[in-house]
PDB file of C-alpha atoms in Angstrom:
ATOM      1  CA  GLY F   1     -17.621  18.357  -4.684  1.00 68.00           C
ATOM      2  CA  GLU F   2     -16.468  15.453  -2.602  1.00 80.00           C
ATOM      3  CA  ASN F   3     -15.060  12.574  -4.577  1.00 89.00           C
ATOM      4  CA  VAL F   4     -13.337   9.264  -3.910  1.00 95.00           C
ATOM      5  CA  GLU F   5     -11.459   7.516  -6.692  1.00 95.00           C
ATOM      6  CA  GLN F   6     -10.705   3.816  -6.431  1.00 97.00           C
ATOM      7  CA  HIS F   7      -8.339   1.621  -8.429  1.00 97.00           C
ATOM      8  CA  PRO F   8      -8.256  -0.893  -9.912  1.00 97.00           C
ATOM      9  CA  SER F   9     -11.836  -1.626 -10.900  1.00 95.00           C
ATOM     10  CA  THR F  10     -11.084  -5.331 -11.249  1.00 97.00           C
ATOM     11  CA  LEU F  11      -8.293  -7.400  -9.768  1.00 97.00           C
ATOM     12  CA  SER F  12      -7.479 -11.063 -10.212  1.00 97.00           C
ATOM     13  CA  VAL F  13      -4.884 -12.744  -8.037  1.00 97.00           C
ATOM     14  CA  GLN F  14      -3.772 -16.292  -7.423  1.00 97.00           C
ATOM     15  CA  GLU F  15      -4.711 -17.829  -4.112  1.00 97.00           C
ATOM     16  CA  GLY F  16      -2.051 -17.037  -1.560  1.00 97.00           C
ATOM     17  CA  ASP F  17      -0.888 -13.867  -3.278  1.00 97.00           C
ATOM     18  CA  SER F  18      -1.470 -10.360  -1.966  1.00 98.00           C
ATOM     19  CA  ALA F  19      -4.022  -7.849  -3.241  1.00 98.00           C
ATOM     20  CA  VAL F  20      -3.786  -4.087  -2.989  1.00 98.00           C
ATOM     21  CA  ILE F  21      -6.592  -1.622  -3.650  1.00 98.00           C
ATOM     22  CA  LYS F  22      -5.986   2.120  -3.634  1.00 98.00           C
ATOM     23  CA  CYS F  23      -8.260   5.093  -3.034  1.00 98.00           C
ATOM     24  CA  THR F  24      -7.779   8.828  -3.305  1.00 97.00           C
ATOM     25  CA  TYR F  25     -10.099  11.360  -1.719  1.00 96.00           C
ATOM     26  CA  SER F  26     -10.635  14.993  -2.491  1.00 94.00           C
ATOM     27  CA  ASP F  27     -12.013  16.427   0.755  1.00 91.00           C
ATOM     28  CA  SER F  28      -9.079  17.298   2.980  1.00 90.00           C
ATOM     29  CA  ALA F  29     -11.458  17.469   5.963  1.00 89.00           C
ATOM     30  CA  SER F  30     -12.194  13.732   5.714  1.00 91.00           C
ATOM     31  CA  ASN F  31     -11.108  11.972   8.864  1.00 90.00           C
ATOM     32  CA  TYR F  32     -12.578   8.478   8.795  1.00 90.00           C
ATOM     33  CA  PHE F  33     -11.934   5.866   6.119  1.00 94.00           C
ATOM     34  CA  PRO F  34     -13.768   2.537   6.213  1.00 94.00           C
ATOM     35  CA  TRP F  35     -13.457  -0.374   3.817  1.00 96.00           C
ATOM     36  CA  TYR F  36     -16.461  -2.518   2.973  1.00 95.00           C
ATOM     37  CA  LYS F  37     -16.784  -5.931   1.381  1.00 96.00           C
ATOM     38  CA  GLN F  38     -19.930  -6.672  -0.578  1.00 93.00           C
ATOM     39  CA  GLU F  39     -20.892 -10.070  -1.874  1.00 91.00           C
ATOM     40  CA  LEU F  40     -23.359 -10.358  -4.705  1.00 85.00           C
ATOM     41  CA  GLY F  41     -26.842  -9.195  -3.700  1.00 82.00           C
ATOM     42  CA  LYS F  42     -25.855  -8.653  -0.090  1.00 87.00           C
ATOM     43  CA  ARG F  43     -25.270  -5.700   2.150  1.00 89.00           C
ATOM     44  CA  PRO F  44     -21.820  -4.143   2.516  1.00 91.00           C
ATOM     45  CA  GLN F  45     -19.900  -5.399   5.531  1.00 92.00           C
ATOM     46  CA  LEU F  46     -17.187  -3.406   7.257  1.00 92.00           C
ATOM     47  CA  ILE F  47     -13.838  -5.196   7.156  1.00 95.00           C
ATOM     48  CA  ILE F  48     -11.496  -2.535   8.489  1.00 95.00           C
ATOM     49  CA  ASP F  49     -11.407   1.193   9.091  1.00 93.00           C
ATOM     50  CA  ILE F  50      -8.841   3.850   9.894  1.00 93.00           C
ATOM     51  CA  ARG F  51      -9.001   7.278  11.460  1.00 90.00           C
ATOM     52  CA  SER F  52      -7.042  10.269  10.303  1.00 86.00           C
ATOM     53  CA  ASN F  53      -4.823  10.287  13.382  1.00 86.00           C
ATOM     54  CA  VAL F  54      -3.393   6.880  12.489  1.00 85.00           C
ATOM     55  CA  GLY F  55      -1.144   5.933   9.581  1.00 92.00           C
ATOM     56  CA  GLU F  56      -1.655   2.196   9.520  1.00 95.00           C
ATOM     57  CA  LYS F  57      -3.928  -0.439  10.970  1.00 95.00           C
ATOM     58  CA  LYS F  58      -3.785  -4.195  10.696  1.00 96.00           C
ATOM     59  CA  ASP F  59      -6.241  -6.977  11.448  1.00 94.00           C
ATOM     60  CA  GLN F  60      -4.896 -10.449  10.685  1.00 96.00           C
ATOM     61  CA  ARG F  61      -4.590 -10.684   6.876  1.00 97.00           C
ATOM     62  CA  ILE F  62      -6.024  -7.241   6.255  1.00 98.00           C
ATOM     63  CA  ALA F  63      -4.263  -3.915   6.638  1.00 98.00           C
ATOM     64  CA  VAL F  64      -5.026  -0.337   5.708  1.00 98.00           C
ATOM     65  CA  THR F  65      -2.555   2.516   5.265  1.00 97.00           C
ATOM     66  CA  LEU F  66      -3.350   6.203   5.162  1.00 96.00           C
ATOM     67  CA  ASN F  67      -1.300   9.059   3.710  1.00 96.00           C
ATOM     68  CA  LYS F  68      -3.040  12.256   4.730  1.00 93.00           C
ATOM     69  CA  THR F  69      -0.649  14.504   2.881  1.00 94.00           C
ATOM     70  CA  ALA F  70      -1.283  12.766  -0.405  1.00 95.00           C
ATOM     71  CA  LYS F  71      -4.932  12.112   0.479  1.00 95.00           C
ATOM     72  CA  HIS F  72      -4.857   8.474  -0.337  1.00 95.00           C
ATOM     73  CA  PHE F  73      -5.373   5.221   1.524  1.00 97.00           C
ATOM     74  CA  SER F  74      -4.930   1.609   0.581  1.00 98.00           C
ATOM     75  CA  LEU F  75      -6.273  -1.814   1.484  1.00 98.00           C
ATOM     76  CA  HIS F  76      -3.853  -4.709   1.630  1.00 98.00           C
ATOM     77  CA  ILE F  77      -4.995  -8.308   1.766  1.00 98.00           C
ATOM     78  CA  THR F  78      -2.294 -10.928   2.256  1.00 97.00           C
ATOM     79  CA  GLU F  79      -2.500 -14.689   1.709  1.00 97.00           C
ATOM     80  CA  THR F  80      -5.689 -14.281  -0.289  1.00 98.00           C
ATOM     81  CA  GLN F  81      -8.291 -17.034  -0.254  1.00 97.00           C
ATOM     82  CA  PRO F  82     -11.166 -17.800  -2.645  1.00 95.00           C
ATOM     83  CA  GLU F  83     -13.645 -16.519  -0.073  1.00 95.00           C
ATOM     84  CA  ASP F  84     -12.015 -13.098  -0.329  1.00 97.00           C
ATOM     85  CA  SER F  85     -13.578 -12.817  -3.780  1.00 97.00           C
ATOM     86  CA  ALA F  86     -16.098  -9.966  -3.638  1.00 97.00           C
ATOM     87  CA  VAL F  87     -16.480  -6.291  -4.420  1.00 95.00           C
ATOM     88  CA  TYR F  88     -14.581  -3.972  -2.115  1.00 97.00           C
ATOM     89  CA  PHE F  89     -15.523  -0.351  -1.544  1.00 96.00           C
ATOM     90  CA  CYS F  90     -13.519   2.341   0.160  1.00 97.00           C
ATOM     91  CA  ALA F  91     -15.232   5.353   1.645  1.00 95.00           C
ATOM     92  CA  ALA F  92     -14.364   8.687   3.189  1.00 93.00           C
ATOM     93  CA  SER F  93     -16.303  10.520   5.830  1.00 89.00           C
ATOM     94  CA  ARG F  94     -15.992  13.940   7.371  1.00 83.00           C
ATOM     95  CA  ARG F  95     -16.797  14.614  10.992  1.00 73.00           C
ATOM     96  CA  GLY F  96     -19.874  16.789  11.137  1.00 69.00           C
ATOM     97  CA  THR F  97     -21.570  15.475   8.007  1.00 71.00           C
ATOM     98  CA  TYR F  98     -21.223  11.797   8.965  1.00 72.00           C
ATOM     99  CA  LYS F  99     -22.076  10.733   5.442  1.00 82.00           C
ATOM    100  CA  TYR F 100     -19.916   8.366   3.448  1.00 88.00           C
ATOM    101  CA  ILE F 101     -18.655   9.053  -0.032  1.00 90.00           C
ATOM    102  CA  PHE F 102     -17.892   5.705  -1.609  1.00 93.00           C
ATOM    103  CA  GLY F 103     -15.295   4.803  -4.133  1.00 95.00           C
ATOM    104  CA  THR F 104     -16.329   3.106  -7.352  1.00 93.00           C
ATOM    105  CA  GLY F 105     -15.532  -0.377  -6.117  1.00 95.00           C
ATOM    106  CA  THR F 106     -13.014  -3.103  -6.933  1.00 97.00           C
ATOM    107  CA  ARG F 107     -14.100  -6.536  -8.018  1.00 96.00           C
ATOM    108  CA  LEU F 108     -11.553  -8.930  -6.546  1.00 97.00           C
ATOM    109  CA  LYS F 109     -11.319 -12.454  -7.864  1.00 97.00           C
ATOM    110  CA  VAL F 110      -9.065 -14.913  -6.110  1.00 97.00           C
ATOM    111  CA  LEU F 111      -8.208 -17.831  -8.352  1.00 95.00           C
ATOM    112  CA  ALA F 112      -7.784 -21.219  -6.703  1.00 90.00           C
TER     113      ALA F 112
ATOM    114  CA  GLY A   1     -22.387  -5.496  15.586  1.00 65.00           C
ATOM    115  CA  ALA A   2     -25.528  -3.418  15.482  1.00 75.00           C
ATOM    116  CA  VAL A   3     -28.382  -4.519  13.265  1.00 88.00           C
ATOM    117  CA  VAL A   4     -30.176  -2.507  10.628  1.00 92.00           C
ATOM    118  CA  SER A   5     -33.215  -4.139   9.114  1.00 94.00           C
ATOM    119  CA  GLN A   6     -34.624  -3.093   5.773  1.00 96.00           C
ATOM    120  CA  HIS A   7     -37.994  -4.129   4.443  1.00 96.00           C
ATOM    121  CA  PRO A   8     -38.984  -5.367   1.956  1.00 97.00           C
ATOM    122  CA  SER A   9     -35.998  -7.231   0.526  1.00 95.00           C
ATOM    123  CA  TRP A  10     -37.466  -7.089  -2.914  1.00 95.00           C
ATOM    124  CA  VAL A  11     -40.525  -5.592  -4.529  1.00 97.00           C
ATOM    125  CA  ILE A  12     -42.045  -5.538  -7.973  1.00 97.00           C
ATOM    126  CA  CYS A  13     -44.462  -2.753  -8.774  1.00 96.00           C
ATOM    127  CA  LYS A  14     -46.301  -1.366 -11.730  1.00 97.00           C
ATOM    128  CA  SER A  15     -45.189   1.813 -13.406  1.00 97.00           C
ATOM    129  CA  GLY A  16     -46.912   4.835 -11.890  1.00 97.00           C
ATOM    130  CA  THR A  17     -47.407   3.365  -8.432  1.00 97.00           C
ATOM    131  CA  SER A  18     -45.557   4.272  -5.245  1.00 97.00           C
ATOM    132  CA  VAL A  19     -43.378   2.023  -3.135  1.00 97.00           C
ATOM    133  CA  LYS A  20     -42.346   2.470   0.490  1.00 97.00           C
ATOM    134  CA  ILE A  21     -39.130   1.025   1.889  1.00 97.00           C
ATOM    135  CA  GLU A  22     -38.482   0.882   5.619  1.00 97.00           C
ATOM    136  CA  CYS A  23     -35.167   1.047   7.413  1.00 96.00           C
ATOM    137  CA  ARG A  24     -34.998   0.208  11.113  1.00 94.00           C
ATOM    138  CA  SER A  25     -32.152   0.234  13.584  1.00 91.00           C
ATOM    139  CA  LEU A  26     -32.978  -2.685  15.845  1.00 91.00           C
ATOM    140  CA  ASP A  27     -30.674  -2.273  18.812  1.00 86.00           C
ATOM    141  CA  PHE A  28     -29.462   1.293  18.745  1.00 85.00           C
ATOM    142  CA  GLN A  29     -30.751   4.785  18.166  1.00 86.00           C
ATOM    143  CA  ALA A  30     -29.848   6.537  14.953  1.00 84.00           C
ATOM    144  CA  THR A  31     -30.421  10.247  14.646  1.00 81.00           C
ATOM    145  CA  THR A  32     -29.095  10.017  11.133  1.00 86.00           C
ATOM    146  CA  MET A  33     -29.764   7.441   8.455  1.00 92.00           C
ATOM    147  CA  PHE A  34     -28.572   7.426   4.881  1.00 93.00           C
ATOM    148  CA  TRP A  35     -30.195   6.191   1.712  1.00 96.00           C
ATOM    149  CA  TYR A  36     -28.101   4.849  -1.161  1.00 95.00           C
ATOM    150  CA  ARG A  37     -28.875   3.612  -4.598  1.00 95.00           C
ATOM    151  CA  GLN A  38     -26.782   0.984  -6.333  1.00 91.00           C
ATOM    152  CA  PHE A  39     -27.028   0.008  -9.976  1.00 88.00           C
ATOM    153  CA  PRO A  40     -25.649  -3.394 -11.061  1.00 85.00           C
ATOM    154  CA  LYS A  41     -21.871  -3.551 -10.825  1.00 82.00           C
ATOM    155  CA  GLN A  42     -21.675   0.041  -9.682  1.00 87.00           C
ATOM    156  CA  SER A  43     -20.917   1.877  -6.484  1.00 89.00           C
ATOM    157  CA  LEU A  44     -23.270   3.044  -3.761  1.00 91.00           C
ATOM    158  CA  MET A  45     -24.499   6.521  -4.603  1.00 92.00           C
ATOM    159  CA  LEU A  46     -25.701   8.565  -1.677  1.00 92.00           C
ATOM    160  CA  MET A  47     -29.214   9.854  -2.331  1.00 95.00           C
ATOM    161  CA  ALA A  48     -30.067  11.621   0.885  1.00 94.00           C
ATOM    162  CA  THR A  49     -29.353  11.988   4.560  1.00 92.00           C
ATOM    163  CA  SER A  50     -32.326  11.372   6.786  1.00 89.00           C
ATOM    164  CA  ASN A  51     -32.429  13.322  10.030  1.00 85.00           C
ATOM    165  CA  GLU A  52     -34.791  12.388  12.817  1.00 83.00           C
ATOM    166  CA  GLY A  53     -37.404  15.042  13.346  1.00 82.00           C
ATOM    167  CA  SER A  54     -36.335  17.282  10.476  1.00 85.00           C
ATOM    168  CA  LYS A  55     -36.284  17.396   6.708  1.00 89.00           C
ATOM    169  CA  ALA A  56     -33.959  15.143   4.802  1.00 92.00           C
ATOM    170  CA  THR A  57     -30.950  16.535   2.992  1.00 92.00           C
ATOM    171  CA  TYR A  58     -30.813  15.438  -0.625  1.00 95.00           C
ATOM    172  CA  GLU A  59     -27.721  15.075  -2.779  1.00 93.00           C
ATOM    173  CA  GLN A  60     -27.428  17.047  -5.951  1.00 92.00           C
ATOM    174  CA  GLY A  61     -29.479  15.594  -8.753  1.00 93.00           C
ATOM    175  CA  VAL A  62     -31.852  13.614  -6.522  1.00 95.00           C
ATOM    176  CA  GLU A  63     -35.489  14.663  -6.853  1.00 94.00           C
ATOM    177  CA  LYS A  64     -36.885  15.169  -3.386  1.00 93.00           C
ATOM    178  CA  ASP A  65     -40.480  15.093  -4.621  1.00 95.00           C
ATOM    179  CA  LYS A  66     -39.879  11.706  -6.180  1.00 96.00           C
ATOM    180  CA  PHE A  67     -37.954  10.134  -3.315  1.00 97.00           C
ATOM    181  CA  LEU A  68     -39.811  11.062  -0.158  1.00 96.00           C
ATOM    182  CA  ILE A  69     -37.953  10.441   3.061  1.00 94.00           C
ATOM    183  CA  ASN A  70     -39.469  10.402   6.510  1.00 91.00           C
ATOM    184  CA  HIS A  71     -37.516   9.865   9.713  1.00 89.00           C
ATOM    185  CA  ALA A  72     -40.190   9.939  12.363  1.00 83.00           C
ATOM    186  CA  SER A  73     -38.318   8.191  15.151  1.00 88.00           C
ATOM    187  CA  LEU A  74     -34.791   7.375  16.256  1.00 87.00           C
ATOM    188  CA  THR A  75     -35.137   3.866  14.889  1.00 91.00           C
ATOM    189  CA  LEU A  76     -37.117   4.218  11.687  1.00 93.00           C
ATOM    190  CA  SER A  77     -36.625   5.958   8.373  1.00 94.00           C
ATOM    191  CA  THR A  78     -38.732   5.378   5.271  1.00 95.00           C
ATOM    192  CA  LEU A  79     -38.064   6.027   1.609  1.00 97.00           C
ATOM    193  CA  THR A  80     -41.062   6.290  -0.703  1.00 97.00           C
ATOM    194  CA  VAL A  81     -40.468   6.124  -4.417  1.00 97.00           C
ATOM    195  CA  THR A  82     -43.414   7.990  -5.879  1.00 97.00           C
ATOM    196  CA  SER A  83     -44.825   7.399  -9.345  1.00 97.00           C
ATOM    197  CA  ALA A  84     -42.182   4.778 -10.005  1.00 97.00           C
ATOM    198  CA  HIS A  85     -40.895   4.179 -13.518  1.00 96.00           C
ATOM    199  CA  PRO A  86     -38.696   1.420 -14.948  1.00 96.00           C
ATOM    200  CA  GLU A  87     -35.623   3.652 -14.694  1.00 95.00           C
ATOM    201  CA  ASP A  88     -36.140   3.716 -10.913  1.00 96.00           C
ATOM    202  CA  SER A  89     -35.445  -0.012 -10.798  1.00 96.00           C
ATOM    203  CA  SER A  90     -32.381  -0.430  -8.642  1.00 95.00           C
ATOM    204  CA  PHE A  91     -30.983  -1.740  -5.381  1.00 94.00           C
ATOM    205  CA  TYR A  92     -31.741   0.672  -2.540  1.00 96.00           C
ATOM    206  CA  ILE A  93     -29.729   0.385   0.677  1.00 95.00           C
ATOM    207  CA  CYS A  94     -30.032   2.306   3.901  1.00 95.00           C
ATOM    208  CA  SER A  95     -27.412   2.730   6.562  1.00 93.00           C
ATOM    209  CA  ALA A  96     -27.444   4.081  10.074  1.00 89.00           C
ATOM    210  CA  ARG A  97     -24.835   5.295  12.501  1.00 80.00           C
ATOM    211  CA  GLU A  98     -25.283   5.359  16.218  1.00 73.00           C
ATOM    212  CA  ALA A  99     -26.318   8.639  17.778  1.00 63.00           C
ATOM    213  CA  GLY A 100     -23.894  10.404  20.067  1.00 60.00           C
ATOM    214  CA  GLU A 101     -20.596  12.172  20.258  1.00 52.00           C
ATOM    215  CA  LYS A 102     -18.712   9.290  18.643  1.00 53.00           C
ATOM    216  CA  GLN A 103     -20.489   9.717  15.347  1.00 49.00           C
ATOM    217  CA  GLY A 104     -17.447  11.029  13.621  1.00 53.00           C
ATOM    218  CA  PHE A 105     -15.654   7.730  13.983  1.00 59.00           C
ATOM    219  CA  THR A 106     -18.266   5.072  14.251  1.00 68.00           C
ATOM    220  CA  GLU A 107     -19.100   2.367  11.801  1.00 75.00           C
ATOM    221  CA  ALA A 108     -22.186   2.703   9.647  1.00 82.00           C
ATOM    222  CA  PHE A 109     -24.359  -0.388   9.599  1.00 88.00           C
ATOM    223  CA  PHE A 110     -26.182  -1.279   6.433  1.00 91.00           C
ATOM    224  CA  GLY A 111     -29.578  -2.761   5.854  1.00 93.00           C
ATOM    225  CA  GLN A 112     -29.810  -5.805   3.624  1.00 93.00           C
ATOM    226  CA  GLY A 113     -31.067  -3.702   0.729  1.00 94.00           C
ATOM    227  CA  THR A 114     -34.262  -3.616  -1.304  1.00 96.00           C
ATOM    228  CA  ARG A 115     -34.301  -4.650  -4.922  1.00 95.00           C
ATOM    229  CA  LEU A 116     -36.966  -2.612  -6.663  1.00 96.00           C
ATOM    230  CA  THR A 117     -38.215  -3.663 -10.075  1.00 96.00           C
ATOM    231  CA  VAL A 118     -40.694  -1.431 -11.835  1.00 97.00           C
ATOM    232  CA  VAL A 119     -42.578  -3.064 -14.698  1.00 96.00           C
TER     233      VAL A 119
END
């Protein structure tokens, strides 16, 4: 079945350093890849997304890259800040089903 | 962004009773809503896809007679946990995507979640 693997499960970085989270998907028909940030007890919030017809997208300190051939995509956060600390989820979606398959999550801790 | 409201935010119920959770899209129409379950420190597991005016589609391993889903209008979907037991205690989150041709590439908006505790 459809599956999204996410690594690492936990990540600690010093404030100002970069953080990279990687996901691999199994469904080659997936064409939309959002990234969500979830703070404790709160709803997931979209931080960036990428479509299958694009290889890279950037929004200020956040960027996402997509390698369709290898079926993996990555989240890059530069100049990390303590408020970036949260759980990050990647997801993959296929046009037609519209449902998201989420990765297992990465708990990011930015140390001041 | 669009707003999805989920109610209640938290509920405590006795074992054996049923609990209804509502998910509303406040400023857009959603032909499709999704129900997820999240255990502490774990990912969001898709339970079912709720389609307006038709039966929900359940993921493998999810009991449809236990988790009743109704999507009676373009702005409201409900999840009823029937005969709840302590193992049903979890964080339930709904999401909705806007209806229309863009669905393949549009953001899904999440409700604030419902923490269910069965005692």
